[in-house]
Amino acid sequence: QSALTQPASVSGSPGQSITISCTGSSSDVGSYNLVSWYQQHPGKAPNLVIYEVSKRPSGVSNRFSGSKSGNTASLTISGLQAEDEADYYCCSYAGGSAVFGGGTKLTVL
Amino acid sequence: EVQLVESGGGLVQPGGSLRLSCAASEFAFSSFSMSWVRQAPGKGLEWVANIKQDGSEKFYVDSVKGRFTISRDNAKNSLYLQMNSLRAEDTAVYYCARGGYSYGSWGQGTLVTVSS
């Protein structure tokens, strides 16, 4: 049950694209297409932005996209906007249990 | 709109116990696995436990095994987390979330502080 590995921080200018990686193992990310991503603004509960690797919930902007290759999943946000500044967490199914990444702080410059 | 409302948090001494509750509404509670996720102050999210729709299967993070028990009452649309032998490192906001491993809905969280 080791936490998934994410970069501590990423940044980008408005209009640019950024990608956040999430590296796990063959016990979680590599074995299941059940990776989800969450956006969390300060003092708020997390909000689901991607599920099952690349699916977007209703109401989430199509600027958010997800992918996976081997043991690493990725979240890409295109056309960065000021409101995207937040913490982002990946999460993977791990055979009954689940495991989160350590989180990535996105700064919009 | 899905609603999840946690309660039961508070200040407890090390070694003490607390029982968290989560009242669910506006969805078919018995049709969904449910989970508890926590967040220590200034830290990231940590999955704690989940429970299948009928309560037949439960899973826990290693750090709480033997101390925490997740349960549910589908007749009352409620999820619970019994926390025993609490430690300082259990201090966190505890969120109730709909789903077993992907969480489309979250409660507002309840703060548990373990301190003497």
mmCIF file of C-alpha atoms in Angstrom:
data_model
loop_
_atom_site.group_PDB
_atom_site.id
_atom_site.type_symbol
_atom_site.label_atom_id
_atom_site.label_comp_id
_atom_site.label_asym_id
_atom_site.label_seq_id
_atom_site.Cartn_x
_atom_site.Cartn_y
_atom_site.Cartn_z
ATOM 1 C CA GLN A 1 0.000 0.000 0.000
ATOM 2 C CA SER A 2 2.650 2.513 -0.997
ATOM 3 C CA ALA A 3 1.376 5.897 -2.135
ATOM 4 C CA LEU A 4 1.445 6.622 -5.848
ATOM 5 C CA THR A 5 4.184 9.048 -6.900
ATOM 6 C CA GLN A 6 3.279 12.495 -8.210
ATOM 7 C CA PRO A 7 5.441 15.598 -8.714
ATOM 8 C CA ALA A 8 5.074 17.976 -5.784
ATOM 9 C CA SER A 9 4.361 20.928 -8.014
ATOM 10 C CA VAL A 10 3.809 21.995 -11.603
ATOM 11 C CA SER A 11 3.141 25.381 -13.101
ATOM 12 C CA GLY A 12 2.009 26.934 -16.338
ATOM 13 C CA SER A 13 0.782 30.172 -17.843
ATOM 14 C CA PRO A 14 -2.814 30.832 -18.841
ATOM 15 C CA GLY A 15 -3.635 29.136 -22.121
ATOM 16 C CA GLN A 16 -0.805 26.630 -21.861
ATOM 17 C CA SER A 17 -1.091 22.886 -21.241
ATOM 18 C CA ILE A 18 0.376 20.949 -18.341
ATOM 19 C CA THR A 19 0.647 17.263 -17.565
ATOM 20 C CA ILE A 20 0.784 15.664 -14.128
ATOM 21 C CA SER A 21 2.191 12.156 -13.851
ATOM 22 C CA CYS A 22 1.181 9.463 -11.383
ATOM 23 C CA THR A 23 3.451 6.457 -11.049
ATOM 24 C CA GLY A 24 2.396 3.287 -9.303
ATOM 25 C CA SER A 25 3.220 -0.369 -9.690
ATOM 26 C CA SER A 26 2.003 -3.577 -11.250
ATOM 27 C CA SER A 27 -0.196 -4.004 -8.162
ATOM 28 C CA ASP A 28 -2.276 -0.923 -8.824
ATOM 29 C CA VAL A 29 -1.966 1.443 -11.803
ATOM 30 C CA GLY A 30 -0.383 -1.180 -14.045
ATOM 31 C CA SER A 31 -3.017 -3.830 -13.435
ATOM 32 C CA TYR A 32 -6.280 -1.931 -13.603
ATOM 33 C CA ASN A 33 -7.818 0.759 -15.808
ATOM 34 C CA LEU A 34 -9.297 2.251 -12.643
ATOM 35 C CA VAL A 35 -7.301 5.419 -12.130
ATOM 36 C CA SER A 36 -9.154 8.558 -11.091
ATOM 37 C CA TRP A 37 -8.076 12.166 -10.623
ATOM 38 C CA TYR A 38 -9.324 14.772 -8.136
ATOM 39 C CA GLN A 39 -9.069 18.537 -7.977
ATOM 40 C CA GLN A 40 -9.056 20.127 -4.528
ATOM 41 C CA HIS A 41 -9.220 23.832 -3.808
ATOM 42 C CA PRO A 42 -8.104 25.069 -0.363
ATOM 43 C CA GLY A 43 -10.588 24.297 2.378
ATOM 44 C CA LYS A 44 -12.856 22.351 0.039
ATOM 45 C CA ALA A 45 -13.666 18.683 -0.489
ATOM 46 C CA PRO A 46 -12.036 17.014 -3.504
ATOM 47 C CA ASN A 47 -13.848 16.969 -6.845
ATOM 48 C CA LEU A 48 -13.636 14.124 -9.374
ATOM 49 C CA VAL A 49 -12.324 15.268 -12.763
ATOM 50 C CA ILE A 50 -11.319 11.951 -14.422
ATOM 51 C CA TYR A 51 -12.336 8.334 -13.729
ATOM 52 C CA GLU A 52 -11.406 4.996 -15.286
ATOM 53 C CA VAL A 53 -8.201 6.532 -16.675
ATOM 54 C CA SER A 54 -9.747 8.822 -19.267
ATOM 55 C CA LYS A 55 -13.474 9.344 -18.689
ATOM 56 C CA ARG A 56 -14.825 12.744 -17.720
ATOM 57 C CA PRO A 57 -17.799 13.110 -15.355
ATOM 58 C CA SER A 58 -20.695 15.206 -16.540
ATOM 59 C CA GLY A 59 -19.976 18.872 -15.966
ATOM 60 C CA VAL A 60 -16.184 18.616 -16.064
ATOM 61 C CA SER A 61 -14.517 20.708 -18.740
ATOM 62 C CA ASN A 62 -13.135 18.885 -21.786
ATOM 63 C CA ARG A 63 -9.868 20.695 -21.073
ATOM 64 C CA PHE A 64 -9.203 17.844 -18.628
ATOM 65 C CA SER A 65 -7.993 14.550 -20.110
ATOM 66 C CA GLY A 66 -6.381 11.406 -18.781
ATOM 67 C CA SER A 67 -4.232 8.582 -20.093
ATOM 68 C CA LYS A 68 -2.163 5.642 -18.910
ATOM 69 C CA SER A 69 0.918 3.778 -20.071
ATOM 70 C CA GLY A 70 2.215 0.858 -18.054
ATOM 71 C CA ASN A 71 2.483 1.802 -14.394
ATOM 72 C CA THR A 72 2.099 5.546 -15.024
ATOM 73 C CA ALA A 73 -1.089 7.522 -15.450
ATOM 74 C CA SER A 74 -1.241 11.154 -16.549
ATOM 75 C CA LEU A 75 -3.622 14.082 -16.242
ATOM 76 C CA THR A 76 -3.411 16.811 -18.869
ATOM 77 C CA ILE A 77 -5.066 20.180 -18.499
ATOM 78 C CA SER A 78 -5.144 22.228 -21.667
ATOM 79 C CA GLY A 79 -5.916 25.934 -22.052
ATOM 80 C CA LEU A 80 -4.946 26.639 -18.437
ATOM 81 C CA GLN A 81 -7.204 29.027 -16.571
ATOM 82 C CA ALA A 82 -6.710 30.783 -13.249
ATOM 83 C CA GLU A 83 -9.457 28.655 -11.694
ATOM 84 C CA ASP A 84 -7.436 25.509 -12.393
ATOM 85 C CA GLU A 85 -4.966 26.481 -9.669
ATOM 86 C CA ALA A 86 -5.478 23.776 -7.055
ATOM 87 C CA ASP A 87 -4.087 20.535 -5.681
ATOM 88 C CA TYR A 88 -4.522 17.433 -7.838
ATOM 89 C CA TYR A 89 -4.536 13.833 -6.646
ATOM 90 C CA CYS A 90 -4.520 10.561 -8.544
ATOM 91 C CA CYS A 91 -6.053 7.412 -7.100
ATOM 92 C CA SER A 92 -5.908 3.800 -8.228
ATOM 93 C CA TYR A 93 -7.785 0.628 -7.430
ATOM 94 C CA ALA A 94 -5.405 -1.888 -5.886
ATOM 95 C CA GLY A 95 -7.332 -5.126 -5.696
ATOM 96 C CA GLY A 96 -10.011 -4.336 -3.148
ATOM 97 C CA SER A 97 -8.283 -1.384 -1.592
ATOM 98 C CA ALA A 98 -7.381 1.969 -3.134
ATOM 99 C CA VAL A 99 -4.316 4.168 -2.996
ATOM 100 C CA PHE A 100 -3.842 7.898 -3.571
ATOM 101 C CA GLY A 101 -0.889 9.815 -4.895
ATOM 102 C CA GLY A 102 0.856 12.366 -2.713
ATOM 103 C CA GLY A 103 -0.704 15.259 -4.589
ATOM 104 C CA THR A 104 0.523 17.933 -6.992
ATOM 105 C CA LYS A 105 0.123 21.655 -6.482
ATOM 106 C CA LEU A 106 -0.702 23.385 -9.767
ATOM 107 C CA THR A 107 0.219 27.040 -9.966
ATOM 108 C CA VAL A 108 -1.139 29.168 -12.794
ATOM 109 C CA LEU A 109 1.450 31.878 -13.353
ATOM 110 C CA GLU B 1 -28.280 16.261 -5.727
ATOM 111 C CA VAL B 2 -26.279 13.646 -3.836
ATOM 112 C CA GLN B 3 -25.728 14.574 -0.199
ATOM 113 C CA LEU B 4 -23.235 13.067 2.238
ATOM 114 C CA VAL B 5 -23.104 14.566 5.728
ATOM 115 C CA GLU B 6 -20.463 13.416 8.198
ATOM 116 C CA SER B 7 -20.693 13.794 11.956
ATOM 117 C CA GLY B 8 -19.018 12.505 15.093
ATOM 118 C CA GLY B 9 -15.627 14.157 14.887
ATOM 119 C CA GLY B 10 -13.998 15.954 17.773
ATOM 120 C CA LEU B 11 -11.115 16.016 20.231
ATOM 121 C CA VAL B 12 -10.107 12.694 21.767
ATOM 122 C CA GLN B 13 -7.163 11.587 23.862
ATOM 123 C CA PRO B 14 -4.619 9.071 22.542
ATOM 124 C CA GLY B 15 -5.952 5.566 23.057
ATOM 125 C CA GLY B 16 -9.537 6.780 22.939
ATOM 126 C CA SER B 17 -12.394 5.955 20.596
ATOM 127 C CA LEU B 18 -14.754 7.792 18.261
ATOM 128 C CA ARG B 19 -17.531 6.718 15.944
ATOM 129 C CA LEU B 20 -18.011 8.686 12.749
ATOM 130 C CA SER B 21 -21.296 8.656 10.878
ATOM 131 C CA CYS B 22 -22.197 9.624 7.328
ATOM 132 C CA ALA B 23 -25.832 10.271 6.412
ATOM 133 C CA ALA B 24 -26.512 9.747 2.700
ATOM 134 C CA SER B 25 -29.437 11.062 0.695
ATOM 135 C CA GLU B 26 -30.679 11.681 -2.840
ATOM 136 C CA PHE B 27 -29.279 8.452 -4.267
ATOM 137 C CA ALA B 28 -29.763 4.688 -3.934
ATOM 138 C CA PHE B 29 -27.353 4.193 -1.039
ATOM 139 C CA SER B 30 -27.635 0.384 -1.010
ATOM 140 C CA SER B 31 -26.449 0.234 -4.639
ATOM 141 C CA PHE B 32 -23.050 1.799 -4.007
ATOM 142 C CA SER B 33 -19.839 0.782 -2.309
ATOM 143 C CA MET B 34 -18.775 3.469 0.148
ATOM 144 C CA SER B 35 -15.443 4.669 1.479
ATOM 145 C CA TRP B 36 -13.725 6.781 4.101
ATOM 146 C CA VAL B 37 -10.829 8.999 3.014
ATOM 147 C CA ARG B 38 -8.845 11.195 5.379
ATOM 148 C CA GLN B 39 -6.575 14.207 5.094
ATOM 149 C CA ALA B 40 -4.168 15.201 7.832
ATOM 150 C CA PRO B 41 -3.672 18.953 8.307
ATOM 151 C CA GLY B 42 -1.654 20.330 5.400
ATOM 152 C CA LYS B 43 -1.181 16.849 3.919
ATOM 153 C CA GLY B 44 -2.566 14.806 1.054
ATOM 154 C CA LEU B 45 -5.508 12.467 0.748
ATOM 155 C CA GLU B 46 -5.264 8.970 2.241
ATOM 156 C CA TRP B 47 -7.710 6.189 1.530
ATOM 157 C CA VAL B 48 -8.801 4.582 4.828
ATOM 158 C CA ALA B 49 -11.415 1.918 4.166
ATOM 159 C CA ASN B 50 -14.218 0.791 1.894
ATOM 160 C CA ILE B 51 -17.238 -1.470 2.132
ATOM 161 C CA LYS B 52 -19.270 -3.272 -0.511
ATOM 162 C CA GLN B 53 -22.926 -2.526 -1.134
ATOM 163 C CA ASP B 54 -24.192 -5.288 1.136
ATOM 164 C CA GLY B 55 -21.371 -5.029 3.660
ATOM 165 C CA SER B 56 -19.992 -8.425 2.667
ATOM 166 C CA GLU B 57 -16.486 -7.165 1.948
ATOM 167 C CA LYS B 58 -14.414 -4.554 3.731
ATOM 168 C CA PHE B 59 -10.874 -3.360 3.095
ATOM 169 C CA TYR B 60 -8.574 -1.181 5.199
ATOM 170 C CA VAL B 61 -5.294 0.662 4.858
ATOM 171 C CA ASP B 62 -2.616 -1.197 6.811
ATOM 172 C CA SER B 63 -2.173 1.599 9.361
ATOM 173 C CA VAL B 64 -5.734 1.223 10.710
ATOM 174 C CA LYS B 65 -6.234 -2.538 10.473
ATOM 175 C CA GLY B 66 -7.359 -3.965 13.796
ATOM 176 C CA ARG B 67 -8.238 -0.505 15.134
ATOM 177 C CA PHE B 68 -10.894 0.849 12.762
ATOM 178 C CA THR B 69 -14.101 -0.837 11.610
ATOM 179 C CA ILE B 70 -16.210 0.318 8.681
ATOM 180 C CA SER B 71 -19.905 -0.595 8.628
ATOM 181 C CA ARG B 72 -23.151 0.475 7.052
ATOM 182 C CA ASP B 73 -26.899 0.388 7.658
ATOM 183 C CA ASN B 74 -28.693 0.397 4.318
ATOM 184 C CA ALA B 75 -32.069 0.791 6.017
ATOM 185 C CA LYS B 76 -30.859 4.059 7.517
ATOM 186 C CA ASN B 77 -28.794 5.166 4.476
ATOM 187 C CA SER B 78 -25.819 5.516 6.780
ATOM 188 C CA LEU B 79 -22.114 4.711 6.772
ATOM 189 C CA TYR B 80 -20.003 4.425 9.920
ATOM 190 C CA LEU B 81 -16.371 4.312 10.998
ATOM 191 C CA GLN B 82 -15.632 3.014 14.482
ATOM 192 C CA MET B 83 -12.169 4.205 15.472
ATOM 193 C CA ASN B 84 -10.455 2.645 18.502
ATOM 194 C CA SER B 85 -6.965 2.976 19.977
ATOM 195 C CA LEU B 86 -6.617 6.364 18.331
ATOM 196 C CA ARG B 87 -3.154 7.802 17.781
ATOM 197 C CA ALA B 88 -1.875 11.308 17.150
ATOM 198 C CA GLU B 89 -1.221 10.346 13.525
ATOM 199 C CA ASP B 90 -4.950 9.666 13.050
ATOM 200 C CA THR B 91 -5.602 13.409 13.349
ATOM 201 C CA ALA B 92 -7.269 14.423 10.098
ATOM 202 C CA VAL B 93 -10.405 15.535 8.337
ATOM 203 C CA TYR B 94 -12.361 12.366 7.566
ATOM 204 C CA TYR B 95 -14.423 12.360 4.386
ATOM 205 C CA CYS B 96 -17.229 10.010 3.484
ATOM 206 C CA ALA B 97 -17.162 9.266 -0.261
ATOM 207 C CA ARG B 98 -19.480 7.429 -2.614
ATOM 208 C CA GLY B 99 -17.721 4.581 -4.383
ATOM 209 C CA GLY B 100 -15.206 1.867 -3.619
ATOM 210 C CA TYR B 101 -12.204 3.217 -5.511
ATOM 211 C CA SER B 102 -13.488 6.185 -7.545
ATOM 212 C CA TYR B 103 -15.357 8.923 -5.722
ATOM 213 C CA GLY B 104 -17.895 11.018 -7.565
ATOM 214 C CA SER B 105 -19.401 12.496 -4.418
ATOM 215 C CA TRP B 106 -17.847 13.611 -1.133
ATOM 216 C CA GLY B 107 -19.112 14.923 2.157
ATOM 217 C CA GLN B 108 -17.824 18.125 3.709
ATOM 218 C CA GLY B 109 -15.633 16.195 6.149
ATOM 219 C CA THR B 110 -15.442 15.946 9.929
ATOM 220 C CA LEU B 111 -12.306 16.819 11.892
ATOM 221 C CA VAL B 112 -10.834 14.285 14.285
ATOM 222 C CA THR B 113 -8.114 15.571 16.605
ATOM 223 C CA VAL B 114 -6.180 13.107 18.737
ATOM 224 C CA SER B 115 -4.308 14.953 21.453
ATOM 225 C CA SER B 116 -3.799 14.990 25.196
#
